[in-house]
Amino acid sequence: MQVGNKYYESLWFDRDHPGEVRVINQRRLPWEFQIQIIDSLEEVYLAIREMTVRGAPVIGVLAAFGMYIDAYNHPDEAHLADRLDHAAEYLLSSRPTAVNLAYAVSEQQKIYHAISGHSAVTGALLRRALGMADTEKEACRLIGENGFPLIRELAEKKQGEPVNILTHCNAGWLATIDYGTALAPVYKAHKEGIPLHVWVDETRPRNQGARLTVWELKQAGIPYTLIADNAGGHLMQHGMVDIVLVGSDRTTRNGDVANKIGTYLKALAARDNHVPFYVALPVSTIDPALKDGKDIPIEKRAAKEIIEMEGMTGTKIQKVSIVPPDTPVMNYGFDVTPARLVTGLITEKGICQASEEGIRSILKY
Ligand code: MRU
């Protein structure tokens, strides 16, 4: 995506610096556009855990690069496969909900368990990580193509009035390699000249909507309005939302959708107000091994994310406490929207019902 006069992806590899991967530091946005170089397994783990890089598809790709970087950094390792198995466990412990991470790690495990020799393994791990980045990017482009007709149909009904889209968290290009998931059809529709307006949930506690989605939409010149997380239901009651588009971190065989905490409440409000609720996701986010959403591991994050708010004061990014001392806190990162509340799943292979049959028709298993 374009940032100022330069095209960026959220993560990239430079062949002139083979032991590193470059990422956009999402913790500094929207105040500072900073590129971070990551050159060790520990830094990959921390970037995922502390959310320098976040969003299901891109953390999968970064984990794949993490396995490669660890192999690259240890040319004398006599027991490379054992070492990489430890690296895999370590990365898996960083964030549990997005299945893309587990998928990426298991793909890399297949490689070093099948071949031997340091340079052969390292080369194959790099090719797989680069391949995953390309696949995710193309999947998101196609999600945009496949989701676009939904917005076009709404635009036809609205006869020149902007289509009002509500989104939660950040499911844009920062969360993927490029294009985004939920935002991919939005970018495509904007490019096609369809009048649009996006309601952006602030997405407490980390404010990915306020910080990242707003930043992305602003870069793209798409009209948006930031709203408090609890405002969506009111807007829907008053006919101010035409469609809800969200991403997913893991979708189970029956179509249940784990996404950023608060998504479920938007789906309930959408159903009550007859607003279509679509989930956009690459097939790498579908976990056919899980029957339904109750088995999805839901990440619990640190209390400080709720106790403190982060913002810019003058030239400094600072945190301030917003609650009385010793306030007990529970911080679930994700919730599960039951398949029955989902109008459809927008994937790179087409749109399907959020059901076992729908998912089977897409995955062809
Ligand atoms: O905790 P985060 O910011 O990593 O959560 C991200 C989301 O919930 C996104 O909606 C999800 O990854 C889908 S986006 C491609």
Short mmCIF file of C-alpha atoms and ligand atoms in Angstrom, two decimals:
data_model
loop_
_atom_site.label_atom_id
_atom_site.label_comp_id
_atom_site.label_asym_id
_atom_site.label_seq_id
_atom_site.Cartn_x
_atom_site.Cartn_y
_atom_site.Cartn_z
CA MET A 1 0.00 0.00 0.00
CA GLN A 2 1.01 3.56 -0.62
CA VAL A 3 2.45 5.48 2.34
CA GLY A 4 3.17 9.00 1.18
CA ASN A 5 4.98 8.53 -2.13
CA LYS A 6 6.32 5.04 -1.46
CA TYR A 7 4.75 1.59 -1.73
CA TYR A 8 5.11 -0.59 1.37
CA GLU A 9 4.12 -4.01 2.56
CA SER A 10 3.79 -4.67 6.30
CA LEU A 11 6.76 -7.09 6.24
CA TRP A 12 9.49 -7.73 3.67
CA PHE A 13 12.77 -9.53 3.08
CA ASP A 14 15.83 -7.90 1.52
CA ARG A 15 18.22 -10.34 -0.20
CA ASP A 16 21.13 -8.00 0.58
CA HIS A 17 20.48 -8.64 4.30
CA PRO A 18 19.79 -12.36 4.41
CA GLY A 19 19.65 -12.80 8.21
CA GLU A 20 16.90 -10.23 8.72
CA VAL A 21 13.33 -9.36 8.02
CA ARG A 22 11.90 -5.83 7.96
CA VAL A 23 8.55 -4.87 9.42
CA ILE A 24 6.49 -1.75 9.97
CA ASN A 25 6.45 -1.17 13.73
CA GLN A 26 2.71 -1.08 14.47
CA ARG A 27 3.34 0.03 18.05
CA ARG A 28 4.56 3.41 16.86
CA LEU A 29 1.63 4.16 14.56
CA PRO A 30 -0.11 6.50 14.01
CA TRP A 31 2.47 8.86 15.48
CA GLU A 32 5.60 7.59 13.85
CA PHE A 33 6.27 5.49 10.73
CA GLN A 34 9.15 3.30 11.85
CA ILE A 35 10.70 0.34 10.11
CA GLN A 36 12.12 -2.28 12.44
CA ILE A 37 14.77 -4.82 11.54
CA ILE A 38 14.31 -8.22 13.14
CA ASP A 39 17.31 -10.55 13.12
CA SER A 40 16.86 -13.19 15.81
CA LEU A 41 14.32 -15.73 16.99
CA GLU A 42 13.89 -13.83 20.26
CA GLU A 43 13.08 -10.64 18.38
CA VAL A 44 10.53 -12.46 16.25
CA TYR A 45 8.91 -13.83 19.41
CA LEU A 46 8.84 -10.39 21.05
CA ALA A 47 7.56 -8.64 17.92
CA ILE A 48 4.59 -11.03 17.86
CA ARG A 49 4.00 -11.14 21.62
CA GLU A 50 4.26 -7.36 22.12
CA MET A 51 2.38 -6.66 18.89
CA THR A 52 5.00 -4.75 16.95
CA VAL A 53 3.54 -6.98 14.26
CA ARG A 54 -0.07 -8.10 14.70
CA GLY A 55 -2.92 -9.44 12.66
CA ALA A 56 -3.42 -13.13 11.90
CA PRO A 57 -1.88 -13.52 8.41
CA VAL A 58 1.21 -11.40 9.03
CA ILE A 59 2.11 -13.05 12.34
CA GLY A 60 2.01 -16.38 10.51
CA VAL A 61 4.42 -15.12 7.87
CA LEU A 62 6.70 -13.56 10.49
CA ALA A 63 6.81 -16.85 12.41
CA ALA A 64 7.83 -18.63 9.19
CA PHE A 65 10.67 -16.12 8.77
CA GLY A 66 11.53 -16.63 12.45
CA MET A 67 12.24 -20.32 11.83
CA TYR A 68 14.39 -19.42 8.84
CA ILE A 69 16.32 -16.71 10.74
CA ASP A 70 17.03 -19.10 13.60
CA ALA A 71 18.44 -21.68 11.19
CA TYR A 72 20.45 -19.02 9.32
CA ASN A 73 21.97 -17.73 12.58
CA HIS A 74 23.21 -21.18 13.68
CA PRO A 75 25.33 -22.63 10.85
CA ASP A 76 27.31 -24.87 13.24
CA GLU A 77 24.31 -26.38 14.93
CA ALA A 78 24.80 -30.15 15.02
CA HIS A 79 21.16 -30.82 15.88
CA LEU A 80 19.36 -28.35 13.67
CA ALA A 81 16.02 -30.17 13.72
CA ASP A 82 16.00 -30.27 17.55
CA ARG A 83 16.91 -26.62 17.69
CA LEU A 84 14.13 -25.70 15.26
CA ASP A 85 11.61 -27.81 17.16
CA HIS A 86 12.40 -25.69 20.22
CA ALA A 87 12.07 -22.55 18.10
CA ALA A 88 8.67 -23.79 16.93
CA GLU A 89 7.44 -24.34 20.51
CA TYR A 90 8.76 -20.95 21.54
CA LEU A 91 6.99 -19.16 18.69
CA LEU A 92 3.77 -21.06 19.28
CA SER A 93 3.74 -19.78 22.86
CA SER A 94 3.77 -16.13 21.68
CA ARG A 95 0.08 -15.80 20.76
CA PRO A 96 -2.36 -18.70 20.81
CA THR A 97 -5.53 -17.63 18.98
CA ALA A 98 -4.58 -16.92 15.36
CA VAL A 99 -4.24 -20.30 13.67
CA ASN A 100 -2.06 -18.79 10.93
CA LEU A 101 0.88 -18.84 13.32
CA ALA A 102 0.47 -22.55 14.10
CA TYR A 103 -0.02 -23.29 10.40
CA ALA A 104 3.15 -21.40 9.40
CA VAL A 105 5.26 -23.11 12.05
CA SER A 106 3.97 -26.56 11.09
CA GLU A 107 4.72 -25.89 7.41
CA GLN A 108 8.34 -25.07 8.33
CA GLN A 109 8.54 -28.18 10.54
CA LYS A 110 7.61 -30.37 7.57
CA ILE A 111 10.64 -28.97 5.70
CA TYR A 112 13.42 -29.64 8.20
CA HIS A 113 12.00 -33.02 9.14
CA ALA A 114 12.08 -34.00 5.46
CA ILE A 115 15.53 -32.75 4.39
CA SER A 116 18.93 -32.38 6.03
CA GLY A 117 22.06 -30.23 5.66
CA HIS A 118 22.25 -26.70 6.97
CA SER A 119 22.24 -24.80 3.70
CA ALA A 120 19.55 -27.00 2.12
CA VAL A 121 17.28 -26.55 5.16
CA THR A 122 17.94 -22.82 5.43
CA GLY A 123 17.29 -22.27 1.72
CA ALA A 124 14.06 -24.26 1.85
CA LEU A 125 12.82 -22.43 4.98
CA LEU A 126 13.45 -19.11 3.28
CA ARG A 127 11.65 -20.16 0.10
CA ARG A 128 8.65 -21.35 2.14
CA ALA A 129 8.49 -18.11 4.14
CA LEU A 130 8.68 -16.03 0.95
CA GLY A 131 6.09 -18.28 -0.67
CA MET A 132 3.74 -17.82 2.30
CA ALA A 133 4.08 -14.05 2.07
CA ASP A 134 3.20 -14.19 -1.65
CA THR A 135 0.28 -16.53 -1.03
CA GLU A 136 -1.17 -14.36 1.73
CA LYS A 137 -0.80 -11.27 -0.40
CA GLU A 138 -2.54 -12.83 -3.38
CA ALA A 139 -5.26 -14.27 -1.11
CA CYS A 140 -6.00 -10.79 0.22
CA ARG A 141 -6.10 -9.32 -3.29
CA LEU A 142 -8.66 -11.96 -4.24
CA ILE A 143 -10.67 -11.35 -1.04
CA GLY A 144 -10.94 -7.78 -2.28
CA GLU A 145 -12.16 -8.94 -5.71
CA ASN A 146 -14.62 -11.41 -4.22
CA GLY A 147 -16.02 -9.05 -1.58
CA PHE A 148 -16.32 -6.09 -3.91
CA PRO A 149 -19.66 -7.13 -5.51
CA LEU A 150 -21.31 -7.01 -2.05
CA ILE A 151 -20.40 -3.34 -1.74
CA ARG A 152 -21.30 -2.62 -5.37
CA GLU A 153 -24.79 -4.08 -4.86
CA LEU A 154 -25.32 -1.91 -1.79
CA ALA A 155 -24.09 1.12 -3.73
CA GLU A 156 -26.59 0.42 -6.50
CA LYS A 157 -29.41 0.45 -3.94
CA LYS A 158 -28.13 3.65 -2.38
CA GLN A 159 -28.14 5.54 -5.69
CA GLY A 160 -25.09 7.71 -5.12
CA GLU A 161 -25.28 7.90 -1.32
CA PRO A 162 -22.13 6.50 0.34
CA VAL A 163 -22.19 2.87 1.47
CA ASN A 164 -21.67 2.81 5.25
CA ILE A 165 -19.36 0.03 6.35
CA LEU A 166 -18.62 -0.77 9.98
CA THR A 167 -15.37 -2.51 10.87
CA HIS A 168 -13.73 -3.67 14.08
CA CYS A 169 -10.04 -3.80 15.02
CA ASN A 170 -7.56 -3.59 12.15
CA ALA A 171 -8.08 -6.06 9.35
CA GLY A 172 -6.26 -3.95 6.80
CA TRP A 173 -2.94 -4.25 5.01
CA LEU A 174 -0.93 -3.80 8.22
CA ALA A 175 -2.52 -7.00 9.54
CA THR A 176 -1.71 -8.93 6.38
CA ILE A 177 1.14 -8.46 3.94
CA ASP A 178 -0.90 -6.18 1.69
CA TYR A 179 -4.55 -5.29 0.85
CA GLY A 180 -6.01 -6.54 4.17
CA THR A 181 -8.89 -8.93 4.72
CA ALA A 182 -11.98 -6.96 5.81
CA LEU A 183 -10.56 -3.79 4.24
CA ALA A 184 -9.59 -5.43 0.92
CA PRO A 185 -13.12 -5.09 -0.56
CA VAL A 186 -13.23 -1.54 0.81
CA TYR A 187 -9.99 -0.59 -0.96
CA LYS A 188 -11.21 -2.23 -4.16
CA ALA A 189 -14.57 -0.42 -4.03
CA HIS A 190 -12.83 2.89 -3.40
CA LYS A 191 -10.57 2.26 -6.38
CA GLU A 192 -13.65 1.56 -8.50
CA GLY A 193 -15.08 4.94 -7.54
CA ILE A 194 -17.89 3.73 -5.26
CA PRO A 195 -18.81 6.33 -2.63
CA LEU A 196 -17.96 4.90 0.79
CA HIS A 197 -17.81 5.79 4.43
CA VAL A 198 -16.29 3.57 7.14
CA TRP A 199 -17.32 3.53 10.79
CA VAL A 200 -14.18 2.52 12.69
CA ASP A 201 -14.57 0.93 16.14
CA GLU A 202 -11.80 2.26 18.36
CA THR A 203 -11.20 -1.35 19.56
CA ARG A 204 -10.21 -1.12 23.17
CA PRO A 205 -7.98 -1.94 24.89
CA ARG A 206 -5.18 -1.52 22.34
CA ASN A 207 -7.12 0.72 19.99
CA GLN A 208 -6.13 -0.99 16.76
CA GLY A 209 -9.13 0.68 15.10
CA ALA A 210 -8.32 4.17 16.32
CA ARG A 211 -4.61 3.86 15.71
CA LEU A 212 -4.18 1.60 12.72
CA THR A 213 -7.41 1.39 10.73
CA VAL A 214 -7.88 5.15 10.89
CA TRP A 215 -4.26 5.62 9.78
CA GLU A 216 -4.70 3.21 6.86
CA LEU A 217 -7.96 4.77 5.67
CA LYS A 218 -6.49 8.23 5.93
CA GLN A 219 -3.49 7.19 3.78
CA ALA A 220 -5.92 5.79 1.21
CA GLY A 221 -8.18 8.86 1.20
CA ILE A 222 -11.27 6.86 2.22
CA PRO A 223 -13.83 8.78 4.35
CA TYR A 224 -14.16 7.39 7.86
CA THR A 225 -15.48 8.25 11.32
CA LEU A 226 -14.03 6.87 14.52
CA ILE A 227 -16.62 5.60 17.02
CA ALA A 228 -16.51 4.26 20.57
CA ASP A 229 -16.72 0.48 20.67
CA ASN A 230 -20.22 0.58 22.10
CA ALA A 231 -21.68 2.87 19.43
CA GLY A 232 -22.21 0.31 16.64
CA GLY A 233 -25.56 -1.00 17.94
CA HIS A 234 -27.00 2.50 18.09
CA LEU A 235 -25.82 3.27 14.55
CA MET A 236 -27.37 0.06 13.27
CA GLN A 237 -30.71 0.82 14.96
CA HIS A 238 -30.78 4.10 13.11
CA GLY A 239 -30.05 2.70 9.65
CA MET A 240 -26.55 4.17 9.59
CA VAL A 241 -24.71 0.91 8.80
CA ASP A 242 -25.20 -0.95 5.49
CA ILE A 243 -22.76 -3.80 6.11
CA VAL A 244 -20.36 -5.00 8.82
CA LEU A 245 -17.01 -6.32 7.57
CA VAL A 246 -14.54 -7.89 10.00
CA GLY A 247 -11.54 -10.22 9.84
CA SER A 248 -10.84 -13.43 11.72
CA ASP A 249 -8.00 -14.99 13.68
CA ARG A 250 -9.40 -18.50 13.52
CA THR A 251 -12.56 -19.91 11.97
CA THR A 252 -13.58 -23.44 12.83
CA ARG A 253 -15.01 -26.23 10.65
CA ASN A 254 -18.60 -25.21 11.44
CA GLY A 255 -18.01 -21.53 10.62
CA ASP A 256 -17.63 -20.11 14.14
CA VAL A 257 -15.38 -17.05 13.98
CA ALA A 258 -12.79 -15.93 16.53
CA ASN A 259 -11.88 -12.29 16.08
CA LYS A 260 -10.88 -9.30 18.23
CA ILE A 261 -12.87 -9.00 21.46
CA GLY A 262 -16.12 -7.13 20.80
CA THR A 263 -16.79 -8.66 17.38
CA TYR A 264 -19.53 -10.90 18.80
CA LEU A 265 -21.48 -7.91 20.12
CA LYS A 266 -21.37 -6.31 16.67
CA ALA A 267 -22.70 -9.53 15.15
CA LEU A 268 -25.60 -9.62 17.66
CA ALA A 269 -26.50 -6.02 16.91
CA ALA A 270 -26.23 -6.67 13.17
CA ARG A 271 -28.61 -9.64 13.39
CA ASP A 272 -31.12 -7.70 15.47
CA ASN A 273 -31.09 -4.89 12.92
CA HIS A 274 -30.98 -6.99 9.72
CA VAL A 275 -27.55 -5.64 8.78
CA PRO A 276 -25.39 -8.13 6.78
CA PHE A 277 -22.38 -9.29 8.81
CA TYR A 278 -19.52 -10.66 6.71
CA VAL A 279 -16.18 -12.09 7.79
CA ALA A 280 -13.24 -11.77 5.36
CA LEU A 281 -10.43 -14.26 5.76
CA PRO A 282 -7.81 -16.20 3.80
CA VAL A 283 -8.27 -19.97 3.95
CA SER A 284 -5.09 -20.11 6.06
CA THR A 285 -7.27 -18.74 8.90
CA ILE A 286 -9.67 -21.69 8.70
CA ASP A 287 -8.91 -24.45 11.18
CA PRO A 288 -10.67 -27.57 9.95
CA ALA A 289 -9.22 -29.53 12.90
CA LEU A 290 -11.55 -27.71 15.30
CA LYS A 291 -15.22 -28.68 15.19
CA ASP A 292 -16.51 -25.45 16.68
CA GLY A 293 -15.55 -22.24 18.40
CA LYS A 294 -15.63 -23.46 21.98
CA ASP A 295 -12.30 -25.24 21.38
CA ILE A 296 -10.50 -22.11 20.16
CA PRO A 297 -7.79 -21.00 22.61
CA ILE A 298 -8.64 -17.44 23.58
CA GLU A 299 -5.63 -15.31 24.44
CA LYS A 300 -5.64 -13.53 27.80
CA ARG A 301 -3.41 -10.48 27.73
CA ALA A 302 -1.72 -8.35 30.37
CA ALA A 303 -3.89 -6.23 32.72
CA LYS A 304 -1.81 -3.17 31.91
CA GLU A 305 -3.43 -2.97 28.47
CA ILE A 306 -6.72 -2.08 30.20
CA ILE A 307 -5.31 -0.17 33.16
CA GLU A 308 -3.26 2.15 30.96
CA MET A 309 -3.94 4.19 27.86
CA GLU A 310 -1.19 5.03 25.42
CA GLY A 311 -1.06 8.26 23.47
CA MET A 312 1.11 11.06 22.18
CA THR A 313 1.89 13.99 24.43
CA GLY A 314 3.89 16.62 22.57
CA THR A 315 6.66 14.58 20.98
CA LYS A 316 6.54 11.57 23.30
CA ILE A 317 4.48 8.40 23.17
CA GLN A 318 3.35 7.94 26.77
CA LYS A 319 1.12 5.78 28.91
CA VAL A 320 -1.23 7.05 31.58
CA SER A 321 -3.13 5.10 34.21
CA ILE A 322 -6.93 5.39 33.88
CA VAL A 323 -8.23 3.36 36.86
CA PRO A 324 -7.90 3.36 40.65
CA PRO A 325 -4.82 1.48 41.90
CA ASP A 326 -5.20 -2.30 42.36
CA THR A 327 -8.26 -2.58 40.13
CA PRO A 328 -8.79 -6.25 39.24
CA VAL A 329 -8.78 -6.69 35.47
CA MET A 330 -9.66 -9.41 32.96
CA ASN A 331 -8.33 -8.92 29.45
CA TYR A 332 -9.57 -11.44 26.88
CA GLY A 333 -8.10 -10.63 23.48
CA PHE A 334 -10.71 -12.36 21.31
CA ASP A 335 -14.27 -13.64 21.29
CA VAL A 336 -16.14 -16.14 19.17
CA THR A 337 -19.04 -15.16 16.94
CA PRO A 338 -21.26 -18.18 16.33
CA ALA A 339 -21.68 -19.19 12.67
CA ARG A 340 -25.44 -18.54 12.84
CA LEU A 341 -24.77 -14.79 13.16
CA VAL A 342 -22.43 -14.66 10.15
CA THR A 343 -24.03 -13.80 6.80
CA GLY A 344 -21.07 -15.18 4.86
CA LEU A 345 -17.32 -15.79 4.71
CA ILE A 346 -15.39 -13.89 2.04
CA THR A 347 -12.30 -15.87 1.05
CA GLU A 348 -9.83 -15.88 -1.84
CA LYS A 349 -11.75 -18.85 -3.23
CA GLY A 350 -15.13 -17.12 -3.16
CA ILE A 351 -17.90 -16.34 -0.69
CA CYS A 352 -19.39 -19.23 1.25
CA GLN A 353 -21.84 -19.84 4.05
CA ALA A 354 -20.41 -19.95 7.55
CA SER A 355 -21.24 -23.64 7.92
CA GLU A 356 -19.56 -27.01 7.61
CA GLU A 357 -20.95 -27.43 4.07
CA GLY A 358 -19.88 -23.91 3.09
CA ILE A 359 -16.37 -24.40 4.35
CA ARG A 360 -16.09 -27.82 2.76
CA SER A 361 -17.12 -26.31 -0.58
CA ILE A 362 -14.23 -23.84 -0.27
CA LEU A 363 -11.56 -26.17 1.12
CA LYS A 364 -12.71 -29.15 -0.95
CA TYR A 365 -12.00 -31.75 1.71
O1 MRU B 1 -4.80 -8.70 18.58
P1 MRU B 1 -4.66 -8.41 17.13
O2 MRU B 1 -4.56 -6.95 16.82
O3 MRU B 1 -3.58 -9.22 16.47
O4 MRU B 1 -6.02 -8.91 16.52
C1 MRU B 1 -6.20 -8.85 15.14
C2 MRU B 1 -7.59 -9.09 14.72
O5 MRU B 1 -8.44 -9.45 15.51
C3 MRU B 1 -7.88 -8.98 13.27
O6 MRU B 1 -9.22 -8.64 13.07
C4 MRU B 1 -7.60 -10.34 12.65
O7 MRU B 1 -6.26 -10.69 12.79
C5 MRU B 1 -7.99 -10.46 11.28
S1 MRU B 1 -7.10 -9.41 10.26
C6 MRU B 1 -6.33 -9.86 9.09
#
